[in-house]
Tab-separated table of C-alpha atoms in Angstrom:
chain	number	residue	atom	x	y	z
G	1	MET	CA	0.000	0.000	0.000
G	2	GLU	CA	2.924	2.359	0.563
G	3	PRO	CA	3.577	3.040	-3.168
G	4	ILE	CA	-0.162	3.721	-3.642
G	5	ASN	CA	-0.177	6.069	-0.688
G	6	ASP	CA	2.927	7.835	-1.986
G	7	PHE	CA	1.201	8.309	-5.345
G	8	PHE	CA	-1.846	9.956	-3.773
G	9	VAL	CA	0.373	12.119	-1.583
G	10	TRP	CA	2.081	13.344	-4.753
G	11	LEU	CA	-1.223	13.765	-6.619
G	12	SER	CA	-2.800	15.636	-3.724
G	13	GLY	CA	0.180	17.988	-3.595
G	14	MET	CA	-0.187	18.615	-7.327
G	15	LEU	CA	-3.951	19.140	-7.264
G	16	TRP	CA	-3.909	21.411	-4.209
G	17	GLY	CA	-0.840	23.347	-5.321
G	18	TRP	CA	-0.662	26.918	-6.539
G	19	PRO	CA	-2.579	26.314	-9.817
G	20	MET	CA	-5.673	25.142	-7.910
G	21	ILE	CA	-5.342	27.887	-5.310
G	22	ILE	CA	-5.041	30.525	-8.044
G	23	LEU	CA	-7.989	29.029	-9.953
G	24	LEU	CA	-10.246	28.967	-6.905
G	25	LEU	CA	-9.243	32.351	-5.551
G	26	GLY	CA	-9.383	33.809	-9.063
G	27	THR	CA	-12.947	32.500	-9.440
G	28	HIS	CA	-13.864	34.068	-6.097
G	29	VAL	CA	-12.532	37.465	-7.160
G	30	PHE	CA	-13.990	37.261	-10.697
G	31	LEU	CA	-17.487	36.398	-9.460
G	32	THR	CA	-17.319	39.055	-6.756
G	33	PHE	CA	-16.994	41.795	-9.371
G	34	ARG	CA	-18.997	40.045	-12.119
G	35	LEU	CA	-21.993	39.924	-9.769
G	36	ARG	CA	-21.481	43.461	-8.445
G	37	ILE	CA	-20.208	42.409	-5.010
G	38	PRO	CA	-23.067	40.239	-3.685
G	39	GLN	CA	-21.340	40.339	-0.268
G	40	ARG	CA	-23.196	43.643	0.186
G	41	LYS	CA	-26.430	41.659	0.553
G	42	LEU	CA	-25.123	39.452	3.362
G	43	LEU	CA	-27.623	40.789	5.909
G	44	THR	CA	-30.450	40.111	3.454
G	45	GLY	CA	-29.218	36.528	3.121
G	46	ILE	CA	-29.120	36.105	6.912
G	47	ARG	CA	-32.659	37.471	7.177
G	48	LEU	CA	-33.949	35.144	4.454
G	49	SER	CA	-32.222	32.137	6.012
G	50	VAL	CA	-34.497	32.218	9.051
G	51	LYS	CA	-37.701	32.885	7.096
G	52	LYS	CA	-39.943	30.306	5.470
G	53	ASP	CA	-41.096	30.670	1.882
G	54	PRO	CA	-44.725	29.448	1.950
G	55	GLY	CA	-45.885	27.675	-1.184
G	56	ALA	CA	-42.426	27.576	-2.764
G	57	PRO	CA	-41.324	24.279	-4.344
G	58	GLY	CA	-38.652	22.248	-2.594
G	59	ASP	CA	-38.114	19.524	-0.014
G	60	VAL	CA	-36.674	21.407	2.998
G	61	SER	CA	-36.735	24.955	4.290
G	62	GLN	CA	-34.041	27.414	3.306
G	63	PHE	CA	-32.641	27.227	6.825
G	64	GLY	CA	-32.728	23.424	6.639
G	65	ALA	CA	-30.689	23.479	3.434
G	66	LEU	CA	-28.233	25.971	4.944
G	67	ALA	CA	-27.898	23.950	8.166
G	68	THR	CA	-27.223	20.753	6.200
G	69	ALA	CA	-24.580	22.505	4.109
G	70	LEU	CA	-22.985	23.974	7.238
G	71	ALA	CA	-23.081	20.552	8.882
G	72	ALA	CA	-20.905	19.189	6.077
G	73	THR	CA	-18.707	22.288	5.921
G	74	ILE	CA	-18.037	23.081	9.568
G	75	GLY	CA	-15.676	20.340	10.670
G	76	THR	CA	-12.394	19.608	12.351
G	77	GLY	CA	-10.734	21.823	9.732
G	78	ASN	CA	-12.234	24.858	11.458
G	79	ILE	CA	-10.416	23.897	14.654
G	80	VAL	CA	-7.291	21.882	13.900
G	81	GLY	CA	-7.006	23.041	10.277
G	82	VAL	CA	-6.623	26.708	11.214
G	83	ALA	CA	-4.029	25.759	13.824
G	84	THR	CA	-2.105	23.840	11.183
G	85	ALA	CA	-2.168	26.907	8.916
G	86	VAL	CA	-0.760	29.031	11.762
G	87	ALA	CA	1.912	26.425	12.538
G	88	LEU	CA	3.053	26.212	8.899
G	89	GLY	CA	2.383	29.725	7.616
G	90	GLY	CA	2.652	31.864	10.726
G	91	PRO	CA	-0.018	34.201	12.147
G	92	GLY	CA	-0.421	35.952	8.788
G	93	ALA	CA	-2.159	32.827	7.481
G	94	VAL	CA	-5.218	33.779	9.541
G	95	LEU	CA	-5.765	36.974	7.523
G	96	TRP	CA	-5.383	35.166	4.197
G	97	CYS	CA	-7.870	32.547	5.381
G	98	TRP	CA	-10.314	35.306	6.333
G	99	LEU	CA	-9.925	37.164	3.017
G	100	THR	CA	-10.545	33.913	1.158
G	101	GLY	CA	-13.832	33.592	3.025
G	102	ILE	CA	-14.851	37.153	2.174
G	103	PHE	CA	-14.358	36.621	-1.564
G	104	GLY	CA	-15.670	33.045	-1.364
G	105	ILE	CA	-19.107	34.380	-0.425
G	106	ALA	CA	-19.611	35.338	-4.086
G	107	THR	CA	-18.734	31.851	-5.311
G	108	LYS	CA	-21.081	30.192	-2.805
G	109	TYR	CA	-23.773	32.629	-3.976
G	110	ALA	CA	-23.257	31.609	-7.611
G	111	GLU	CA	-23.305	27.902	-6.717
G	112	GLY	CA	-26.615	28.240	-4.893
G	113	LEU	CA	-28.159	30.220	-7.729
G	114	LEU	CA	-27.220	27.692	-10.409
G	115	ALA	CA	-28.369	24.809	-8.195
G	116	VAL	CA	-31.911	26.199	-8.051
G	117	LYS	CA	-31.890	27.483	-11.631
G	118	TYR	CA	-31.166	24.045	-13.105
G	119	ARG	CA	-32.771	21.770	-10.529
G	120	VAL	CA	-35.345	19.190	-11.574
G	121	ARG	CA	-38.467	17.774	-9.967
G	122	ASP	CA	-39.803	14.251	-10.266
G	123	GLU	CA	-43.426	13.170	-10.527
G	124	ASN	CA	-43.745	13.290	-6.738
G	125	GLY	CA	-42.529	16.886	-6.540
G	126	ARG	CA	-39.134	16.056	-5.010
G	127	THR	CA	-36.295	18.315	-6.110
G	128	PHE	CA	-32.775	17.355	-7.212
G	129	GLY	CA	-29.897	19.533	-8.295
G	130	GLY	CA	-26.268	20.494	-8.005
G	131	PRO	CA	-23.308	21.050	-10.325
G	132	MET	CA	-24.058	17.853	-12.287
G	133	TYR	CA	-27.443	19.247	-13.326
G	134	ALA	CA	-25.965	22.670	-14.138
G	135	LEU	CA	-23.318	21.004	-16.324
G	136	GLU	CA	-25.885	18.835	-18.090
G	137	ARG	CA	-28.793	21.254	-18.473
G	138	GLY	CA	-26.880	24.527	-18.664
G	139	LEU	CA	-23.837	23.512	-20.716
G	140	ASN	CA	-24.886	20.197	-22.300
G	141	MET	CA	-21.778	18.565	-20.812
G	142	LYS	CA	-23.205	15.279	-19.567
G	143	TRP	CA	-19.796	13.585	-19.506
G	144	LEU	CA	-18.357	16.215	-17.192
G	145	ALA	CA	-21.466	16.037	-15.021
G	146	LEU	CA	-20.912	12.283	-14.624
G	147	LEU	CA	-17.278	12.860	-13.675
G	148	PHE	CA	-18.315	15.324	-10.999
G	149	ALA	CA	-20.843	12.836	-9.634
G	150	VAL	CA	-18.242	10.045	-9.514
G	151	PHE	CA	-15.710	12.238	-7.691
G	152	THR	CA	-18.410	13.377	-5.230
G	153	ALA	CA	-19.510	9.811	-4.474
G	154	LEU	CA	-15.914	8.741	-3.832
G	155	ALA	CA	-15.197	11.809	-1.712
G	156	SER	CA	-18.255	11.127	0.442
G	157	PHE	CA	-16.757	7.835	1.627
G	158	GLY	CA	-13.478	9.576	2.402
G	159	ILE	CA	-13.618	13.064	3.885
G	160	GLY	CA	-17.300	12.803	4.756
G	161	CYS	CA	-17.424	9.309	6.212
G	162	THR	CA	-14.432	7.177	7.188
G	163	VAL	CA	-12.016	9.929	8.209
G	164	GLN	CA	-14.668	11.646	10.348
G	165	ALA	CA	-15.563	8.357	12.040
G	166	ASN	CA	-11.871	7.747	12.646
G	167	SER	CA	-11.460	11.191	14.240
G	168	ILE	CA	-14.419	10.561	16.549
G	169	ALA	CA	-13.222	7.081	17.526
G	170	LEU	CA	-9.653	8.170	18.261
G	171	LEU	CA	-10.751	11.199	20.281
G	172	ALA	CA	-13.238	9.159	22.331
G	173	SER	CA	-10.633	6.484	22.913
G	174	GLU	CA	-7.930	8.927	24.029
G	175	THR	CA	-10.237	11.110	26.134
G	176	PHE	CA	-12.670	8.634	27.671
G	177	GLY	CA	-10.936	5.281	27.173
G	178	VAL	CA	-13.791	3.835	25.091
G	179	PRO	CA	-12.747	1.085	22.601
G	180	THR	CA	-12.752	2.330	19.005
G	181	TRP	CA	-15.044	-0.512	17.879
G	182	ALA	CA	-17.649	0.507	20.462
G	183	VAL	CA	-17.478	4.117	19.315
G	184	GLY	CA	-17.797	2.934	15.726
G	185	LEU	CA	-20.972	0.994	16.524
G	186	LEU	CA	-22.476	3.985	18.309
G	187	VAL	CA	-21.681	6.301	15.391
G	188	CYS	CA	-23.236	3.789	12.977
G	189	VAL	CA	-26.444	3.574	15.016
G	190	LEU	CA	-26.793	7.344	15.426
G	191	THR	CA	-26.091	7.954	11.749
G	192	ALA	CA	-28.549	5.258	10.650
G	193	CYS	CA	-31.284	6.839	12.764
G	194	VAL	CA	-30.833	10.049	10.811
G	195	ILE	CA	-29.867	9.285	7.208
G	196	LEU	CA	-32.286	6.404	6.590
G	197	GLY	CA	-35.035	8.999	6.753
G	198	GLY	CA	-33.642	10.913	3.772
G	199	VAL	CA	-32.982	14.614	3.279
G	200	ARG	CA	-35.856	15.812	5.471
G	201	SER	CA	-34.565	13.791	8.423
G	202	ILE	CA	-30.982	14.979	7.849
G	203	ALA	CA	-32.072	18.619	7.590
G	204	THR	CA	-34.193	18.366	10.748
G	205	VAL	CA	-31.284	17.060	12.834
G	206	CYS	CA	-28.841	19.554	11.319
G	207	MET	CA	-31.158	22.476	12.109
G	208	ILE	CA	-30.865	21.491	15.778
G	209	LEU	CA	-27.254	20.325	15.874
G	210	VAL	CA	-25.474	23.024	13.865
G	211	PRO	CA	-26.590	26.127	15.828
G	212	PHE	CA	-26.082	24.239	19.111
G	213	MET	CA	-22.524	23.113	18.378
G	214	ALA	CA	-21.513	26.424	16.786
G	215	VAL	CA	-22.779	28.500	19.720
G	216	PHE	CA	-20.938	26.324	22.261
G	217	TYR	CA	-17.708	26.545	20.289
G	218	VAL	CA	-17.996	30.319	19.813
G	219	ILE	CA	-18.651	30.773	23.545
G	220	GLY	CA	-15.483	28.800	24.274
G	221	CYS	CA	-13.503	31.031	21.923
G	222	ILE	CA	-14.923	34.184	23.513
G	223	VAL	CA	-13.987	32.935	26.998
G	224	ILE	CA	-10.392	32.385	25.869
G	225	LEU	CA	-10.287	35.832	24.260
G	226	ILE	CA	-11.496	37.385	27.530
G	227	MET	CA	-8.774	35.492	29.406
G	228	ASN	CA	-6.215	36.716	26.850
G	229	GLY	CA	-7.747	40.189	26.888
G	230	SER	CA	-4.547	42.225	26.866
G	231	TYR	CA	-3.164	40.146	23.984
G	232	VAL	CA	-6.149	40.193	21.619
G	233	TRP	CA	-5.395	43.519	19.920
G	234	PRO	CA	-1.652	42.740	19.630
G	235	ALA	CA	-2.652	39.381	18.122
G	236	ILE	CA	-4.858	41.082	15.509
G	237	GLN	CA	-2.062	43.527	14.680
G	238	LEU	CA	0.399	40.654	14.364
G	239	ILE	CA	-1.969	38.734	12.070
G	240	VAL	CA	-2.367	41.728	9.750
G	241	HIS	CA	1.313	42.701	9.700
G	242	ALA	CA	2.612	39.148	9.323
G	243	ALA	CA	0.352	38.557	6.318
G	244	PHE	CA	2.475	41.021	4.339
G	245	SER	CA	5.744	41.182	6.276
G	246	PRO	CA	7.438	38.063	7.677
G	247	GLU	CA	9.648	40.187	9.909
G	248	ALA	CA	6.557	41.454	11.723
G	249	ALA	CA	5.940	38.028	13.205
G	250	GLY	CA	9.184	37.971	15.136
G	251	GLY	CA	10.293	35.249	17.505
G	252	GLY	CA	9.862	31.698	16.306
G	253	PHE	CA	7.659	32.831	13.444
G	254	VAL	CA	10.535	34.294	11.418
G	255	GLY	CA	10.647	31.156	9.269
G	256	ALA	CA	7.199	31.915	7.887
G	257	THR	CA	7.399	33.903	4.645
G	258	VAL	CA	4.629	35.939	3.065
G	259	MET	CA	4.247	33.231	0.408
G	260	MET	CA	3.888	30.561	3.076
G	261	ALA	CA	1.333	32.603	4.987
G	262	ALA	CA	-0.675	33.177	1.801
G	263	ARG	CA	-0.415	29.578	0.632
G	264	TYR	CA	-1.522	27.920	3.872
G	265	GLY	CA	-4.064	30.589	4.762
G	266	ILE	CA	-5.730	30.544	1.338
G	267	ALA	CA	-5.636	26.741	1.098
G	268	ARG	CA	-7.167	26.350	4.555
G	269	GLY	CA	-9.855	28.926	3.798
G	270	LEU	CA	-10.765	27.219	0.527
G	271	PHE	CA	-10.776	23.767	2.078
G	272	SER	CA	-12.746	24.926	5.112
G	273	ASN	CA	-15.686	26.690	3.469
G	274	GLU	CA	-15.836	24.478	0.322
G	275	SER	CA	-16.745	27.485	-1.846
G	276	GLY	CA	-16.112	26.320	-5.392
G	277	MET	CA	-15.966	22.635	-4.519
G	278	GLY	CA	-19.564	22.034	-5.598
G	279	SER	CA	-20.811	20.176	-2.536
G	280	ALA	CA	-23.125	22.730	-0.886
G	281	PRO	CA	-25.268	23.415	-4.010
G	282	ILE	CA	-26.427	19.775	-3.968
G	283	VAL	CA	-28.513	20.438	-0.872
G	284	ALA	CA	-29.234	24.067	-1.815
G	285	ALA	CA	-31.230	22.689	-4.750
G	286	ALA	CA	-33.645	21.028	-2.297
G	287	ALA	CA	-34.544	24.325	-0.594
G	288	GLN	CA	-38.064	25.691	-0.628
G	289	THR	CA	-37.484	28.966	-2.421
G	290	ARG	CA	-39.482	30.990	-4.919
G	291	ASN	CA	-36.504	31.982	-7.072
G	292	PRO	CA	-32.814	31.079	-7.381
G	293	VAL	CA	-31.476	34.380	-6.044
G	294	ARG	CA	-33.175	34.028	-2.664
G	295	GLN	CA	-31.498	30.677	-2.054
G	296	ALA	CA	-28.231	31.995	-3.476
G	297	LEU	CA	-28.219	34.712	-0.822
G	298	VAL	CA	-28.970	32.160	1.897
G	299	SER	CA	-26.248	29.809	0.654
G	300	SER	CA	-23.684	32.602	0.622
G	301	THR	CA	-24.101	33.090	4.371
G	302	GLY	CA	-22.636	29.606	4.892
G	303	THR	CA	-19.166	30.814	3.912
G	304	PHE	CA	-19.585	33.837	6.163
G	305	TRP	CA	-20.396	31.728	9.247
G	306	ASP	CA	-17.805	29.061	8.475
G	307	THR	CA	-14.735	31.099	7.584
G	308	VAL	CA	-15.344	34.770	8.284
G	309	VAL	CA	-16.638	34.024	11.790
G	310	ILE	CA	-15.568	30.599	13.107
G	311	CYS	CA	-12.167	30.297	11.399
G	312	ALA	CA	-11.319	33.916	12.236
G	313	LEU	CA	-12.247	33.416	15.892
G	314	THR	CA	-10.137	30.272	16.024
G	315	GLY	CA	-7.164	32.084	14.496
G	316	ILE	CA	-7.310	35.002	16.934
G	317	VAL	CA	-7.668	32.583	19.851
G	318	LEU	CA	-4.576	30.664	18.765
G	319	VAL	CA	-2.339	33.676	18.070
G	320	SER	CA	-3.377	35.487	21.260
G	321	SER	CA	-2.703	32.291	23.240
G	322	ILE	CA	0.778	32.036	21.757
G	323	LEU	CA	1.469	35.632	22.803
G	324	ALA	CA	-0.061	35.113	26.242
G	325	TYR	CA	1.743	31.831	26.885
G	326	PRO	CA	5.155	31.924	25.143
G	327	ASP	CA	5.879	28.383	26.308
G	328	ILE	CA	3.200	27.013	23.954
G	329	SER	CA	4.617	25.048	21.039
G	330	TYR	CA	2.979	25.955	17.737
G	331	ALA	CA	4.829	23.384	15.624
G	332	ASP	CA	1.910	20.951	15.878
G	333	GLY	CA	-1.517	22.347	14.954
G	334	ALA	CA	-3.521	19.798	16.947
G	335	ALA	CA	-1.343	20.242	20.048
G	336	LEU	CA	-1.572	24.032	19.751
G	337	THR	CA	-5.372	23.911	19.746
G	338	LYS	CA	-5.467	21.532	22.696
G	339	VAL	CA	-3.144	23.687	24.791
G	340	ALA	CA	-5.062	26.885	23.974
G	341	PHE	CA	-8.400	25.426	25.096
G	342	SER	CA	-6.896	23.742	28.144
G	343	LYS	CA	-6.296	27.218	29.564
G	344	ILE	CA	-10.034	27.377	30.349
G	345	PRO	CA	-10.229	25.887	33.856
G	346	TYR	CA	-12.087	22.575	34.181
G	347	VAL	CA	-14.210	22.793	31.011
G	348	GLY	CA	-11.637	23.731	28.363
G	349	ALA	CA	-10.554	20.252	27.280
G	350	PRO	CA	-14.110	18.786	27.386
G	351	LEU	CA	-15.375	21.774	25.378
G	352	LEU	CA	-12.782	21.180	22.663
G	353	SER	CA	-13.574	17.463	22.627
G	354	PHE	CA	-17.291	18.223	22.354
G	355	GLY	CA	-16.628	20.622	19.483
G	356	ILE	CA	-14.569	18.126	17.517
G	357	LEU	CA	-17.040	15.288	18.123
G	358	THR	CA	-20.102	17.270	17.056
G	359	PHE	CA	-18.344	18.920	14.117
G	360	ALA	CA	-17.209	15.521	12.840
G	361	PHE	CA	-20.630	13.916	13.299
G	362	SER	CA	-22.404	16.768	11.517
G	363	THR	CA	-19.991	16.382	8.608
G	364	ILE	CA	-20.963	12.700	8.368
G	365	LEU	CA	-24.637	13.650	8.044
G	366	GLY	CA	-24.158	16.368	5.438
G	367	TRP	CA	-21.855	14.350	3.213
G	368	SER	CA	-24.163	11.331	3.280
G	369	TYR	CA	-26.706	13.393	1.346
G	370	TYR	CA	-24.090	14.684	-1.088
G	371	GLY	CA	-22.850	11.181	-1.849
G	372	GLU	CA	-26.302	9.695	-2.248
G	373	SER	CA	-27.360	12.502	-4.587
G	374	ALA	CA	-24.285	11.857	-6.738
G	375	VAL	CA	-24.913	8.100	-6.872
G	376	ASN	CA	-28.566	8.657	-7.735
G	377	TYR	CA	-27.576	10.960	-10.589
G	378	ILE	CA	-25.297	8.280	-12.016
G	379	GLU	CA	-27.930	5.546	-11.658
G	380	HIS	CA	-30.947	7.728	-12.529
G	381	ARG	CA	-32.594	6.919	-9.222
G	382	ARG	CA	-34.441	9.102	-6.718
G	383	SER	CA	-33.452	7.259	-3.551
G	384	ASN	CA	-30.786	4.726	-2.721
G	385	ARG	CA	-31.071	2.719	0.477
G	386	PHE	CA	-28.171	0.533	-0.608
G	387	TYR	CA	-25.881	3.575	-0.602
G	388	ARG	CA	-27.070	4.559	2.877
G	389	ILE	CA	-26.375	1.070	4.240
G	390	LEU	CA	-22.938	0.970	2.585
G	391	TYR	CA	-22.188	4.409	4.038
G	392	ILE	CA	-23.095	3.197	7.539
G	393	VAL	CA	-20.917	0.094	7.196
G	394	ALA	CA	-18.001	2.248	5.995
G	395	LEU	CA	-18.345	4.326	9.158
G	396	PHE	CA	-17.592	1.300	11.306
G	397	PHE	CA	-14.501	0.295	9.347
G	398	GLY	CA	-13.340	3.902	9.376
G	399	SER	CA	-13.447	3.817	13.163
G	400	ILE	CA	-11.098	0.863	13.557
G	401	ILE	CA	-8.506	1.127	10.772
G	402	SER	CA	-5.659	3.484	9.916
G	403	LEU	CA	-6.727	6.040	7.324
G	404	ASP	CA	-3.621	7.800	6.044
G	405	ILE	CA	-4.235	6.660	2.484
G	406	ILE	CA	-7.955	7.484	2.723
G	407	TRP	CA	-7.120	11.050	3.760
G	408	ASN	CA	-4.885	11.468	0.736
G	409	ILE	CA	-7.411	9.926	-1.678
G	410	ALA	CA	-10.158	12.151	-0.239
G	411	ASP	CA	-8.024	15.265	-0.750
G	412	CYS	CA	-7.594	14.281	-4.399
G	413	MET	CA	-11.321	13.637	-4.895
G	414	ASN	CA	-12.213	17.013	-3.382
G	415	ALA	CA	-9.879	18.793	-5.787
G	416	LEU	CA	-11.238	16.804	-8.732
G	417	MET	CA	-14.777	17.783	-7.688
G	418	ALA	CA	-13.829	21.443	-7.810
G	419	ILE	CA	-12.584	21.425	-11.416
G	420	PRO	CA	-15.918	20.557	-13.166
G	421	ASN	CA	-17.788	22.824	-10.759
G	422	LEU	CA	-15.500	25.783	-11.492
G	423	ILE	CA	-15.965	25.201	-15.210
G	424	ALA	CA	-19.734	25.442	-14.713
G	425	LEU	CA	-19.416	28.578	-12.564
G	426	LEU	CA	-17.195	30.391	-15.050
G	427	LEU	CA	-19.023	29.355	-18.237
G	428	LEU	CA	-22.435	30.081	-16.714
G	429	SER	CA	-21.407	33.359	-15.085
G	430	LYS	CA	-23.482	35.243	-17.670
G	431	VAL	CA	-26.579	33.302	-16.592
G	432	THR	CA	-25.760	33.989	-12.947
G	433	ALA	CA	-25.393	37.708	-13.655
G	434	GLN	CA	-28.680	37.793	-15.611
G	435	GLU	CA	-30.606	36.074	-12.817
G	436	THR	CA	-29.050	38.405	-10.241
G	437	ARG	CA	-30.014	41.431	-12.296
G	438	LYS	CA	-33.543	40.071	-12.810
G	439	TYR	CA	-34.365	39.376	-9.176
G	440	LEU	CA	-31.909	41.259	-6.972
G	441	TRP	CA	-30.736	44.470	-8.574
G	442	SER	CA	-34.141	45.157	-10.167
G	443	GLY	CA	-35.937	44.852	-6.844
G	444	HIS	CA	-37.922	41.687	-7.670
G	445	LEU	CA	-36.567	39.429	-4.937
G	446	ASP	CA	-40.099	38.292	-4.063
G	447	ASP	CA	-41.019	37.215	-7.608
G	448	LYS	CA	-41.511	33.531	-8.399
G	449	MET	CA	-39.531	31.716	-11.068
G	450	ASP	CA	-40.978	29.440	-13.736
G	451	GLU	CA	-39.966	25.863	-12.958
G	452	PRO	CA	-40.387	22.692	-15.026
C-alpha cells in the first residue's frame, strides 16, 4: 500500500498546489466583481435564512438546506485546520484565510443560484440539483457532469465518512478510554437513525445540531479571548502585519514567509468553506425557495459563518494564546489547539472534545446526502437505500482502521470535484449575472420563477 499512498500524496500535492489555489481564488474574485459584489447583501441573506417561503417548491426549508450545508462544511478543519495553517504559515495565514472567506461568499452565492436554476423535480414533486445538473442542463456537458458525480460519491466515503468516524473514535478512545469498535458501533447507530429517513430527516437534525454546536464553540472562543484580553489587539495587529511582512511576526515565526502565509491561509480557507468545490449546491437545490437568487443569498451566508466568523475566531484565539503563553509550542496544529483550550479551567478540554465530536458527526450527516445525490444521478434513481447502508458500514470500518491513504485519496477527490464545478461557474457566469439582475438588482426578490 505504501507506493499507492505515496502516489496519492504526490497527486494531492499537485492538485492542491498553486494552480488550484489561483484558480479557486481567481474564481472568487472574478465572481465578486462580475456579480457586483453580492457580499453587500449578506444581511439580506441572513434574514432570508431564518424565514420560510410558503408555497415555494422544494423539499426542505431554506434554513434546513443551509444547516445541512454547514453541517458538512463546519468540521475539524475549522479547529485543527486553522491551527495547522498558523503552525506552517505563521499568524499571517489567519488573515489570508479570512480574506478567502470574504471573496468566497460570491462563489457560494453563484453555486446556490445555479443549483436552483437548473434543478429538476420528479413526478412526486421532489427536487434534485447540483453542479451535475448545471453542467448537463446549462452547458450540455453530460460527460463532465458524470465525472463530478463520480468524484463526489468517492469523496463522500473519504472526507465525509471514514475519516470523520476515525477522528471521533480516536478522540473518544484517548479522552474517555472507550474502545474504538464501540465508538464505531455507536456512530453507525446514530447515523442510521438520521440518514435512513432521507434529506428531510438529515435537515431536521442539522437544524438542531449546527446552531447548538456552533454556539458552544464560539462561547469557548470568547472565553479564551477574555482570558487573553490584553493580547487580543496585539494578536490582531500581528496577524495583519505578518500577512504582508514576515519580519513582523518575530520570535519563532521568522521562518514563515509571506508566500507561506498566503499559501496555507488561502488553502485552509478554501478547504474549510468548500466554496467552489460544488458540494453545498447539492442540498441548496432542495430548498423551498421561490426563485434562485433568494437561495443563493442564503447559501452565501454559509461561507460567512464558516470562515469569516468561526475560522477567524479560532485564528485570533490561537495567536493570542501564543502571545499570552510563550511556552506554547505551535509546531503541531492539533497540540496548539489543545493547549489553547486547556487554559479554560475545568471545562476547556471537554469543550474542545465536544466541538470536535459534534463537528465531525455533523460532517458525516451532510456528506451522506451529497454522496447519495451523486450516486442517484449516475444511476438515474431518486433514492438509494443501498448507498445509505454501505455508508453506515463504511463508518464502522473507518473507526477501527488506519486512514492515512484514505485522507490522501479524499483530498484528491475534493480537488477533482472542484474542477468541473468551477468550469460550470465560469461558463455560466453570464446566466448567474442575468438572474441576479432580474431578481436582486431590479428589486424583484419576491417574484416567483418558472420551474419545469
